[in-house]
Amino acid sequence: MSNSYYITTPIYYVNDRPHIGHGYCTVAADVLTRYRRLLGRESFFLTGTDEHGSKVEKAAESSGVSPKELVDRNSDLFKESWRALLVENDYFVRTTDERHEKAVQKLISRLHEATTPDGQPVIYPGDYRGLYCLGCEKFLTEKDLTSEGLCPDHLTKPELLSEKNYFFRLTSYLDRVRELIESDRLKILPRERKNEVLGLFKQGLEDFSISREKVRWGIPIPFDPSQKAYVWVDALPNYISAVGFGDDPSAFSKWWRNSHVTHLIGKDILKFHTIFWPAMLLAIGEKVPDLIFIHGYFTVSGQKMSKSLGNVISNHDLVERFGPDAARYLLLNMFPFGTDGDIRISDFYKKYNSDLANDFGNLVSRALKLLESNFAGKIPPASELRGDETALREFIGGAIAKCRAEIDAINPNGAAESFMSVCRELNRYFDSQKPWALAKEKELTRLGTVLRTTLEGIRTVSVLAHPYMPTKCAEIRKTLGLTPQPASISEAAEPFVLHEGFEAKLSTAVFPRLETPPDRDIAAHTAAAPACSDGLIDIAEFGKVQLRVAEILAAEPVPKADKLLKLQIAIGSDRRQIVAGIAQHYKPDQLVGRKIIVVANLKPAKLRGIESNGMLLAAKGGDKLALLTVDFDLPSGATIS
Ligand code: MSP
């Protein structure tokens, strides 16, 4: 196999807003790709959006737009998130692209023509009956459901569906897939996940249906266009359609057949990727992926992120708070890549301040300050090397080797730990040499050596940390007179690269310390309720206020009013426009699809000449504002009592 490397993220459902759970995997793939390139390996990085299925169709219908308009708009939100997070994917696949649709049809035709090793048709017609969760886009078994018979992820009742489908003869490929997994030809990491997958074989797996009769928004089955491809049969082939399975044999051969193929996925989509997908590939005689890495899940303050709980942290939110470089670092370093982790916003601040502001940023500032005051900012020679410097270089050599090994093991945390360990070691070295005392005693030769050694160490960090924090590392490198992008990881190991006499000045701190905001303070915003003289109101007074659940369908800024947003909302079947003073707290794209609480019986009012028919409720604490919402997904129009 060639030395090239092909990495993918799952394609994200467009009916969800991009959040840090999606950002997690996408930034990991970006960081790994950048490291691979630094290591001199050719790489291709794919991400994209999953855009078919009845859920999209329904969402479009309730927003009064066509499915195509909805998917175009929502797919762009993912692209914007990735731009904000400095993600540089090589291709963005959309399942509604004609290129992808044709590739899926080609794959299904190939499956249809194929026979299993024991001579049976791979695809056959059959009847399917099952409990289908629209949210998951999959059939659930009785044992998947909660004790109330609900989908455990969406807490909704699955629908009983019965229809004619075409089936894929999975059972004919199970032995081969299991062998591939057992032998690590198809490697599954972390190890516990491999065991989990092998356990699935023991529980028993059945043929699965590849088509749907009831779905309209999907790819027609080429040999029976009355049926649409089942969402997973539509989605999984994105990994090959994007590299030319349908239309570019040489790209396909390069990136799929002759590269090391890694799929990064979350645990919820394990079975589809590790069993269904390899089996489909085997059935058309194609190579299976080399590695499937299952990363952990983010929960926020102990709960799954969900729109209805209002605890979803968007990628934009993280970028606004910490800047794109730190957001990338923080996303991947709150817990190990292969395990789940619970976070609070305040944890991000703690990590930012301890790792980036203190250990990294402060080191840069301290070294440059002493350089400025003692050498007019000019990089001095290191003419008095002692054991301390040699020991430091040895430590750095070890850290570089560790960084390489961690990337091979798909462990972005380990790679970060390697450059953070260099920062900590440099701080120890710097403090132990007491350069401020050397300055006071005018021991400038030794001081020059200490500063030069520290700056060369910072340069090493600017190479090793570059894939994580490309713009900040580029800034540091430019300050030190280097190219913004290191040519190769081998630069990290060079002891002396900086140009003597180069004037190194940094105008602002690389990672300024940030105040950790107090946890959200929720105070009710009671403007609608008329108060009595003693501040108490009668229940009858309160009863006059009609509070209803509304869904935000669209949101846009109000020109020349930096606090206002114009929202289109649905209260049941009633469509309304309201104007709300929340523009400094929410971006329009964070709002669409959210369920909020509105006062539905307010007299219409005009704000900046724009009619507002109702008022939303929000809680204010200090300078923060949070929308009131329902902690369970109720339909819009639901009343509040
Ligand atoms: N469209 C399918 C994937 C098809 S791939 C051929 C899908 N989409 S998804 O948008 O629901 O999820 C995409 C990925 O995001 C999954 O790997 C899922 O595990 C991940 N995450 C969603 N929420 C997450 C967290 N809170 N934390 C970490 N990752 C999570 O499934």
PDB file of N, CA, C and O in Angstrom, residues 51 55 121 212 246 304 321 349 403 423 474 565 572 621:
ATOM      1  N   GLU A  51     -28.249  14.221   3.881  1.00  0.00           N
ATOM      2  CA  GLU A  51     -29.348  15.152   3.625  1.00  0.00           C
ATOM      3  C   GLU A  51     -30.668  14.535   3.184  1.00  0.00           C
ATOM      4  O   GLU A  51     -31.595  15.257   2.837  1.00  0.00           O
ATOM      5  N   LYS A  55     -37.235  12.573   7.786  1.00  0.00           N
ATOM      6  CA  LYS A  55     -37.144  13.607   8.817  1.00  0.00           C
ATOM      7  C   LYS A  55     -36.884  14.979   8.176  1.00  0.00           C
ATOM      8  O   LYS A  55     -37.457  15.992   8.583  1.00  0.00           O
ATOM      9  N   PRO A 121     -28.586 -14.492  -4.826  1.00  0.00           N
ATOM     10  CA  PRO A 121     -28.556 -13.056  -5.131  1.00  0.00           C
ATOM     11  C   PRO A 121     -28.288 -12.246  -3.851  1.00  0.00           C
ATOM     12  O   PRO A 121     -28.835 -12.563  -2.787  1.00  0.00           O
ATOM     13  N   ARG A 212     -36.692   1.887   0.998  1.00  0.00           N
ATOM     14  CA  ARG A 212     -37.889   2.318   1.712  1.00  0.00           C
ATOM     15  C   ARG A 212     -38.946   2.715   0.695  1.00  0.00           C
ATOM     16  O   ARG A 212     -38.649   3.395  -0.283  1.00  0.00           O
ATOM     17  N   GLY A 246     -17.858   6.626  -8.494  1.00  0.00           N
ATOM     18  CA  GLY A 246     -18.777   6.646  -9.628  1.00  0.00           C
ATOM     19  C   GLY A 246     -18.167   7.177 -10.905  1.00  0.00           C
ATOM     20  O   GLY A 246     -18.608   6.847 -12.000  1.00  0.00           O
ATOM     21  N   LYS A 304     -27.087  14.802  27.957  1.00  0.00           N
ATOM     22  CA  LYS A 304     -26.855  14.756  26.522  1.00  0.00           C
ATOM     23  C   LYS A 304     -27.219  16.129  25.956  1.00  0.00           C
ATOM     24  O   LYS A 304     -28.190  16.738  26.395  1.00  0.00           O
ATOM     25  N   ARG A 321     -15.780  32.538  22.287  1.00  0.00           N
ATOM     26  CA  ARG A 321     -15.212  32.663  23.635  1.00  0.00           C
ATOM     27  C   ARG A 321     -13.691  32.569  23.634  1.00  0.00           C
ATOM     28  O   ARG A 321     -13.025  33.294  24.367  1.00  0.00           O
ATOM     29  N   TYR A 349     -12.770  27.054  30.377  1.00  0.00           N
ATOM     30  CA  TYR A 349     -11.997  28.222  30.836  1.00  0.00           C
ATOM     31  C   TYR A 349     -10.807  27.786  31.681  1.00  0.00           C
ATOM     32  O   TYR A 349      -9.712  28.315  31.541  1.00  0.00           O
ATOM     33  N   CYS A 403       5.073  12.318  20.067  1.00  0.00           N
ATOM     34  CA  CYS A 403       4.059  12.963  19.242  1.00  0.00           C
ATOM     35  C   CYS A 403       3.787  12.121  17.986  1.00  0.00           C
ATOM     36  O   CYS A 403       2.647  11.837  17.642  1.00  0.00           O
ATOM     37  N   CYS A 423       6.234  22.481  26.782  1.00  0.00           N
ATOM     38  CA  CYS A 423       5.996  23.792  27.415  1.00  0.00           C
ATOM     39  C   CYS A 423       6.319  23.738  28.909  1.00  0.00           C
ATOM     40  O   CYS A 423       6.989  24.613  29.449  1.00  0.00           O
ATOM     41  N   ALA A 474       1.487  30.122  13.747  1.00  0.00           N
ATOM     42  CA  ALA A 474       2.039  30.914  12.639  1.00  0.00           C
ATOM     43  C   ALA A 474       2.456  32.294  13.163  1.00  0.00           C
ATOM     44  O   ALA A 474       3.514  32.824  12.804  1.00  0.00           O
ATOM     45  N   LEU A 565     -33.320  41.067  16.586  1.00  0.00           N
ATOM     46  CA  LEU A 565     -33.429  40.034  15.550  1.00  0.00           C
ATOM     47  C   LEU A 565     -34.897  39.909  15.162  1.00  0.00           C
ATOM     48  O   LEU A 565     -35.789  40.028  16.018  1.00  0.00           O
ATOM     49  N   GLY A 572     -47.996  26.255  16.827  1.00  0.00           N
ATOM     50  CA  GLY A 572     -48.881  25.292  16.154  1.00  0.00           C
ATOM     51  C   GLY A 572     -48.910  25.650  14.679  1.00  0.00           C
ATOM     52  O   GLY A 572     -47.868  25.845  14.057  1.00  0.00           O
ATOM     53  N   GLY A 621     -28.972  37.200  33.560  1.00  0.00           N
ATOM     54  CA  GLY A 621     -28.144  37.161  34.753  1.00  0.00           C
ATOM     55  C   GLY A 621     -26.851  37.850  34.415  1.00  0.00           C
ATOM     56  O   GLY A 621     -26.155  37.432  33.494  1.00  0.00           O
TER      57      GLY A 621
END
